[in-house]
């Protein structure tokens, strides 16, 4: 038989696929537990807005028609909300799509792509698949070290990924530091700011102090691409919708590699409705802020250190190899996320749940770590 691996491109040959959180069904099947709790993929425990669900249901009748390939109505809503023009927006099947488009447009074989250590696993995967060279810049206190990042820029640097807040660490950068960094970069270096947790970090009162409005910067820095998603705070992870905002010329380039109809009609309708539900978004963010407090207090009671987070998840240091703790939690019916593959072998990343979920998880964790 043909050895197809030898036919794959060099980048793909060395790739390991992205590891998602364990699905609930799989845990229940394999471990014989029931009523499992999944706190592993930063999903919104409140679920989607009822307005989004109703909109999705209405559109089901029309799925024999192709969706609007330009997503006009959703783009119009995003443009108004973000104070940008429609030609700056690229819609995606999740924000993973525009992240990939940016790489496909700007990264050639041999180009260098920078990202922080302990940041989102998709960045090195996309880079390597494109034949680029991914460089993980050492972090400072688990977060992105902008000075080290600046020092790592070379002639070959094509693109820099910065997740703000960062997944899995929950760390964040303030506007002054981040804008200073972008200002000093050569304008030929693309910067992709991944704002998957924007709604949590930007929320008045509970978000991050000095969290920037990066979309307002795109005019000043045309090498900037900002991505956001409906998967996290909007509770639409299963429908796959996200977008980027960039200079119109960059958006036009990304549009060249975008598969036609990459956002389906149900997702478009649900996302439009979700944007209008300010109350649901506020409830989600406020519940998350309370849950973060609950978890931090719980960890302190257990004598465990954690990394302060402004996302809907938090990394806790279990004070030993985390893999067996993760396994033991599975037997308790609780799925969290091991992050050894992010260079964090003693941490677990835990999504903030409802107050009841959080108590269940803390009880299971206590049982496991005091064994
Ligand atoms: C969840 C996440 C995304 C995007 O996920 P999509 O579902 O594809 O929108 C992007 N970046 C980070 C850092 C994330 O945590």
CSV table of N, CA and C and ligand atoms in Angstrom, one decimal, residues 94-96 120 123 167 194 196-197 229 231-232 240, ligand 1:
chain,number,residue,atom,x,y,z
A,94,UNK,N,-16.7,29.4,13.7
A,94,UNK,CA,-15.9,29.6,14.9
A,94,UNK,C,-14.8,30.6,14.6
A,95,UNK,N,-14.2,31.2,15.7
A,95,UNK,CA,-13.1,32.1,15.4
A,95,UNK,C,-11.9,31.4,15.0
A,96,UNK,N,-11.9,30.0,15.1
A,96,UNK,CA,-10.7,29.2,14.6
A,96,UNK,C,-10.6,29.5,13.1
A,120,UNK,N,-2.7,29.3,23.4
A,120,UNK,CA,-3.6,28.4,22.8
A,120,UNK,C,-2.9,27.4,21.8
A,123,UNK,N,-2.4,27.7,17.7
A,123,UNK,CA,-1.4,28.6,17.0
A,123,UNK,C,-0.3,27.8,16.4
A,167,UNK,N,-5.7,31.8,26.9
A,167,UNK,CA,-6.2,30.4,27.3
A,167,UNK,C,-5.0,29.5,27.1
A,194,UNK,N,-6.4,37.5,19.7
A,194,UNK,CA,-7.5,36.6,19.9
A,194,UNK,C,-8.3,36.9,21.1
A,196,UNK,N,-11.2,35.7,22.4
A,196,UNK,CA,-12.3,34.7,22.6
A,196,UNK,C,-13.1,35.0,23.9
A,197,UNK,N,-12.4,35.6,24.9
A,197,UNK,CA,-13.0,35.8,26.2
A,197,UNK,C,-13.3,37.3,26.4
A,229,UNK,N,-15.6,35.5,19.2
A,229,UNK,CA,-16.3,34.3,19.0
A,229,UNK,C,-17.7,34.3,19.7
A,231,UNK,N,-18.7,31.4,20.7
A,231,UNK,CA,-18.6,30.0,21.3
A,231,UNK,C,-18.6,30.1,22.9
A,232,UNK,N,-18.1,31.2,23.4
A,232,UNK,CA,-17.8,31.2,24.8
A,232,UNK,C,-19.0,31.9,25.6
A,240,UNK,N,-20.8,27.0,15.9
A,240,UNK,CA,-19.5,27.5,15.2
A,240,UNK,C,-19.7,28.8,14.5
B,1,LIG,C1,-12.2,28.9,22.5
B,1,LIG,C2,-11.1,29.7,21.9
B,1,LIG,C3,-11.1,30.1,20.6
B,1,LIG,C4,-12.2,29.8,19.6
B,1,LIG,O1,-13.0,28.9,19.5
B,1,LIG,P1,-14.1,28.9,18.3
B,1,LIG,O2,-15.1,28.0,18.9
B,1,LIG,O3,-13.4,28.4,17.1
B,1,LIG,O4,-14.5,30.3,18.2
B,1,LIG,C5,-10.1,30.9,20.1
B,1,LIG,N1,-9.1,31.2,20.9
B,1,LIG,C6,-9.0,30.9,22.2
B,1,LIG,C7,-7.9,31.3,23.0
B,1,LIG,C8,-10.0,30.1,22.7
B,1,LIG,O5,-9.9,29.7,24.0
